[in-house]
């Protein structure tokens, strides 16, 4: 019997590529997004079902899970992928913007997970895959709110894997580096303040250049597929992390800070 994966945020980028990648390999895919009527035609695949799901709306989550179970009878894997990036100096970001960032990237992930878990416990097994980022383990300037959500996802994932182990539910994280997707376009919000404008402009120039040279969504989809089929309890799966990640891991903090400031700030 084919396995079933429920994916949030499949309207573009990693989510869309992953839905198609799994479907082409025989999986049943519940591809969710806020408005399925706007779905990319590429998702019109016999192994894919499109369902409406807004991760900031508990009723929407409940309905999407019910639709998935009605269609496929089970959920073997949940991929928490929905999210967006909020960029700008912390001084310029409004409270409502920060709350919405956390509502989507963290609280929505938690709510979807909470609602799926009872069905996985009843089945006696399951896998939660959370899309984090390399900046869930290292910080960059002008992305504090977004990075805070990813640091939170890292801690959350590492914690709940212990809670869920007795029920044979595993937890894994996907940590992409720079990704050449719509993330640098429609999935990105910006807050700007004059005192920071020149410095932020330099950061964005480096950030966009890095994204343009980053991994394709299909490359990340392959990593997600490998994680979904890995029977081990491995927690983290890197997806083309890039040189900045490795420098951050091996360089002394003072050296790393000087390098980062020179490259991205001053």
Coordinates of C-alpha atoms in Angstrom, one line a residue:
X1 CA 0.0 0.0 0.0
X2 CA 1.3 3.5 -0.9
X3 CA 2.4 5.7 1.9
X4 CA 0.7 9.1 2.4
X5 CA 2.4 12.4 3.1
X6 CA 0.6 15.6 4.1
X7 CA 2.6 18.7 3.0
X8 CA 1.9 22.3 4.1
X9 CA 2.7 25.2 1.8
X10 CA 2.8 23.6 -1.6
X11 CA 1.9 26.6 -3.7
X12 CA 5.5 27.2 -4.6
X13 CA 9.1 26.5 -3.9
X14 CA 10.2 23.5 -1.8
X15 CA 6.6 22.4 -1.0
X16 CA 5.5 22.3 -4.6
X17 CA 8.7 20.5 -5.7
X18 CA 8.4 18.0 -2.9
X19 CA 4.7 17.2 -3.6
X20 CA 5.6 16.4 -7.2
X21 CA 8.8 14.4 -6.3
X22 CA 6.9 12.1 -3.8
X23 CA 4.0 11.7 -6.2
X24 CA 6.2 10.6 -9.0
X25 CA 7.6 7.9 -6.7
X26 CA 4.2 6.4 -5.9
X27 CA 3.3 8.2 -2.7
X28 CA -0.1 9.6 -2.0
X29 CA 0.3 13.3 -1.5
X30 CA -2.1 15.6 0.3
X31 CA -0.8 18.9 -1.0
X32 CA -2.1 21.8 1.0
X33 CA -2.2 25.6 0.6
X34 CA -4.4 28.5 1.5
X35 CA -6.1 28.6 -1.9
X36 CA -6.0 25.4 -4.0
X37 CA -7.7 27.2 -6.8
X38 CA -4.4 29.0 -7.4
X39 CA -2.4 25.8 -7.4
X40 CA 0.3 25.4 -10.1
X41 CA -1.0 23.1 -12.9
X42 CA 2.0 20.9 -12.3
X43 CA 0.3 19.6 -9.2
X44 CA -2.5 18.0 -11.3
X45 CA -1.1 14.5 -10.8
X46 CA -3.1 11.3 -10.1
X47 CA -1.2 10.8 -6.8
X48 CA -1.8 14.3 -5.6
X49 CA -4.9 15.7 -3.9
X50 CA -5.2 19.4 -3.2
X51 CA -6.7 20.6 0.0
X52 CA -7.1 24.1 1.5
X53 CA -5.1 24.6 4.7
X54 CA -4.2 27.9 6.4
X55 CA -1.7 27.1 9.2
X56 CA -2.9 30.1 11.2
X57 CA -6.5 28.8 11.3
X58 CA -7.2 25.8 13.6
X59 CA -10.5 24.9 11.8
X60 CA -8.8 25.0 8.4
X61 CA -6.1 22.6 9.7
X62 CA -8.8 20.2 11.2
X63 CA -10.7 20.2 7.9
X64 CA -7.6 19.5 5.8
X65 CA -6.6 16.6 8.0
X66 CA -10.1 15.2 7.8
X67 CA -10.1 15.5 4.0
X68 CA -6.7 13.7 3.9
X69 CA -7.9 10.9 6.1
X70 CA -11.1 10.6 4.1
X71 CA -9.2 10.3 0.9
X72 CA -6.2 8.2 2.0
X73 CA -7.3 6.7 5.4
X74 CA -3.9 7.5 7.0
X75 CA -1.1 10.0 7.3
X76 CA 2.3 8.4 7.4
X77 CA 4.4 11.5 7.2
X78 CA 3.7 15.2 8.0
X79 CA 5.9 17.7 6.3
X80 CA 5.7 21.1 8.0
X81 CA 6.9 23.3 5.2
X82 CA 4.7 26.4 5.2
X83 CA 6.4 29.7 6.1
X84 CA 7.9 33.0 4.9
X85 CA 10.7 35.3 5.8
X86 CA 10.4 38.7 7.5
X87 CA 13.5 40.8 7.0
X88 CA 14.6 44.1 8.4
X89 CA 16.2 45.7 11.5
X90 CA 14.4 44.8 14.7
X91 CA 13.8 48.5 15.4
X92 CA 11.7 48.8 12.2
X93 CA 9.6 45.7 12.6
X94 CA 6.1 46.2 14.1
X95 CA 4.6 43.9 16.8
X96 CA 1.9 42.7 14.4
X97 CA 4.5 41.7 11.8
X98 CA 6.4 39.7 14.4
X99 CA 3.3 38.1 15.7
X100 CA 2.3 37.1 12.2
X101 CA 5.8 35.7 11.5
X102 CA 5.5 33.5 14.6
X103 CA 1.9 32.6 13.9
X104 CA 2.9 31.2 10.5
X105 CA 6.4 29.7 11.0
X106 CA 6.1 28.4 14.5
X107 CA 2.6 28.4 16.0
X108 CA 1.1 27.1 12.8
X109 CA 3.6 24.3 12.7
X110 CA 2.8 23.4 16.3
X111 CA -1.0 23.4 15.6
X112 CA -0.7 21.2 12.6
X113 CA 1.5 18.8 14.5
X114 CA -0.8 18.7 17.5
X115 CA -3.8 17.8 15.3
X116 CA -2.0 15.1 13.3
X117 CA -0.4 13.4 16.3
X118 CA -3.6 11.6 17.7
X119 CA -4.0 9.8 14.3
X120 CA -0.3 8.8 14.2
X121 CA -0.5 7.5 17.8
X122 CA -3.6 5.5 16.9
X123 CA -1.7 4.0 13.9
X124 CA 1.2 3.2 16.1
X125 CA 3.8 5.0 14.0
X126 CA 4.5 8.2 12.1
X127 CA 7.1 10.7 11.0
X128 CA 7.1 14.5 11.5
X129 CA 9.4 16.4 9.1
X130 CA 10.0 20.0 10.0
X131 CA 11.6 22.3 7.4
X132 CA 14.0 24.4 9.4
X133 CA 17.1 26.1 7.9
X134 CA 20.8 26.5 8.5
X135 CA 19.9 29.8 10.1
X136 CA 18.1 27.7 12.7
X137 CA 21.6 27.1 13.9
X138 CA 23.4 30.3 13.0
X139 CA 22.3 33.9 12.9
X140 CA 22.6 36.5 10.1
X141 CA 21.7 40.2 10.4
X142 CA 18.4 41.7 9.3
X143 CA 16.5 38.5 9.7
X144 CA 16.0 38.3 13.5
X145 CA 12.3 37.5 13.6
X146 CA 12.6 34.9 10.9
X147 CA 15.7 33.4 12.5
X148 CA 14.0 33.3 15.9
X149 CA 11.2 31.1 14.5
X150 CA 13.8 28.7 13.0
X151 CA 15.8 28.5 16.2
X152 CA 12.4 27.7 17.9
X153 CA 11.6 25.0 15.4
X154 CA 15.0 23.4 16.1
X155 CA 14.4 23.4 19.9
X156 CA 10.9 22.2 19.5
X157 CA 11.8 19.4 17.2
X158 CA 14.7 18.2 19.4
X159 CA 12.4 18.2 22.4
X160 CA 9.3 16.5 21.1
X161 CA 11.3 13.6 19.5
X162 CA 11.8 12.3 23.1
X163 CA 8.1 12.6 23.9
X164 CA 7.0 10.9 20.8
X165 CA 9.5 8.0 20.7
X166 CA 7.4 5.7 22.9
X167 CA 4.7 5.9 20.3
X168 CA 7.1 5.1 17.4
X169 CA 6.6 8.6 16.0
X170 CA 9.9 10.0 14.8
X171 CA 10.9 13.7 14.3
X172 CA 13.4 15.0 11.7
X173 CA 14.4 18.4 10.5
X174 CA 15.4 19.5 7.0
X175 CA 18.0 22.3 7.0
X176 CA 18.4 24.0 3.6
X177 CA 21.0 26.6 3.0
X178 CA 20.4 29.2 0.3
X179 CA 17.5 28.1 -2.0
X180 CA 16.8 29.4 -5.4
X181 CA 13.0 29.7 -5.0
X182 CA 10.2 32.3 -4.6
X183 CA 11.4 32.7 -1.0
X184 CA 13.4 35.7 -2.2
X185 CA 10.3 37.1 -3.9
X186 CA 6.7 36.4 -2.9
X187 CA 7.7 34.6 0.3
X188 CA 9.6 37.5 1.7
X189 CA 8.4 40.6 3.6
X190 CA 10.5 43.6 4.2
X191 CA 10.8 46.3 6.9
X192 CA 13.2 49.2 6.2
X193 CA 14.4 52.0 8.4
X194 CA 16.6 54.9 7.2
X195 CA 19.4 54.6 9.7
X196 CA 19.9 50.9 8.6
X197 CA 19.2 51.4 4.9
X198 CA 22.8 51.3 3.5
X199 CA 23.8 48.4 5.7
X200 CA 20.7 46.4 4.9
X201 CA 21.1 47.1 1.2
X202 CA 24.5 45.4 1.4
X203 CA 23.1 42.5 3.3
X204 CA 20.2 42.0 0.8
X205 CA 22.7 42.2 -2.1
X206 CA 24.7 39.3 -0.7
X207 CA 21.6 37.4 0.4
X208 CA 20.0 37.6 -3.1
X209 CA 23.3 36.6 -4.8
X210 CA 23.5 33.6 -2.5
X211 CA 19.9 32.6 -3.2
X212 CA 20.5 32.8 -6.9
X213 CA 23.4 30.4 -6.6
X214 CA 21.6 28.2 -4.1
X215 CA 20.0 24.8 -4.4
X216 CA 17.0 24.2 -6.6
X217 CA 13.8 23.2 -4.8
X218 CA 14.1 19.8 -6.4
X219 CA 17.4 19.2 -4.7
X220 CA 15.8 19.9 -1.3
X221 CA 12.9 17.6 -2.3
X222 CA 15.4 14.8 -2.7
X223 CA 16.8 15.4 0.8
X224 CA 13.3 15.4 2.2
X225 CA 12.5 12.1 0.3
X226 CA 15.7 10.5 1.7
X227 CA 14.7 11.6 5.3
X228 CA 11.2 10.2 4.8
X229 CA 12.6 6.9 3.8
X230 CA 15.4 6.7 6.4
X231 CA 14.4 4.3 9.1
X232 CA 17.0 5.7 11.5
X233 CA 16.4 8.2 14.3
X234 CA 18.7 10.8 12.7
X235 CA 17.5 14.3 13.5
X236 CA 19.0 16.7 11.0
X237 CA 19.4 16.6 7.2
X238 CA 21.4 19.3 5.6
X239 CA 20.5 20.4 2.1
X240 CA 23.4 22.2 0.3
X241 CA 24.3 24.3 3.4
X242 CA 27.0 26.3 1.6
X243 CA 30.4 27.7 2.8
X244 CA 29.0 30.2 5.4
X245 CA 27.5 27.4 7.4
X246 CA 30.7 25.4 7.6
X247 CA 32.8 28.5 8.4
X248 CA 30.3 29.3 11.2
X249 CA 30.8 25.7 12.6
X250 CA 34.6 25.7 12.6
X251 CA 35.8 29.3 13.1
X252 CA 36.2 31.0 16.5
X253 CA 33.4 33.4 17.2
X254 CA 35.5 36.5 16.9
X255 CA 36.8 35.5 13.5
X256 CA 33.4 34.5 12.3
X257 CA 31.9 37.8 13.4
X258 CA 34.6 39.9 11.6
X259 CA 34.1 37.8 8.4
X260 CA 30.3 38.2 8.5
X261 CA 30.3 41.9 9.2
X262 CA 32.8 42.5 6.4
X263 CA 30.8 40.4 4.0
X264 CA 27.2 41.5 4.9
X265 CA 27.1 44.6 7.0
X266 CA 29.9 47.2 6.5

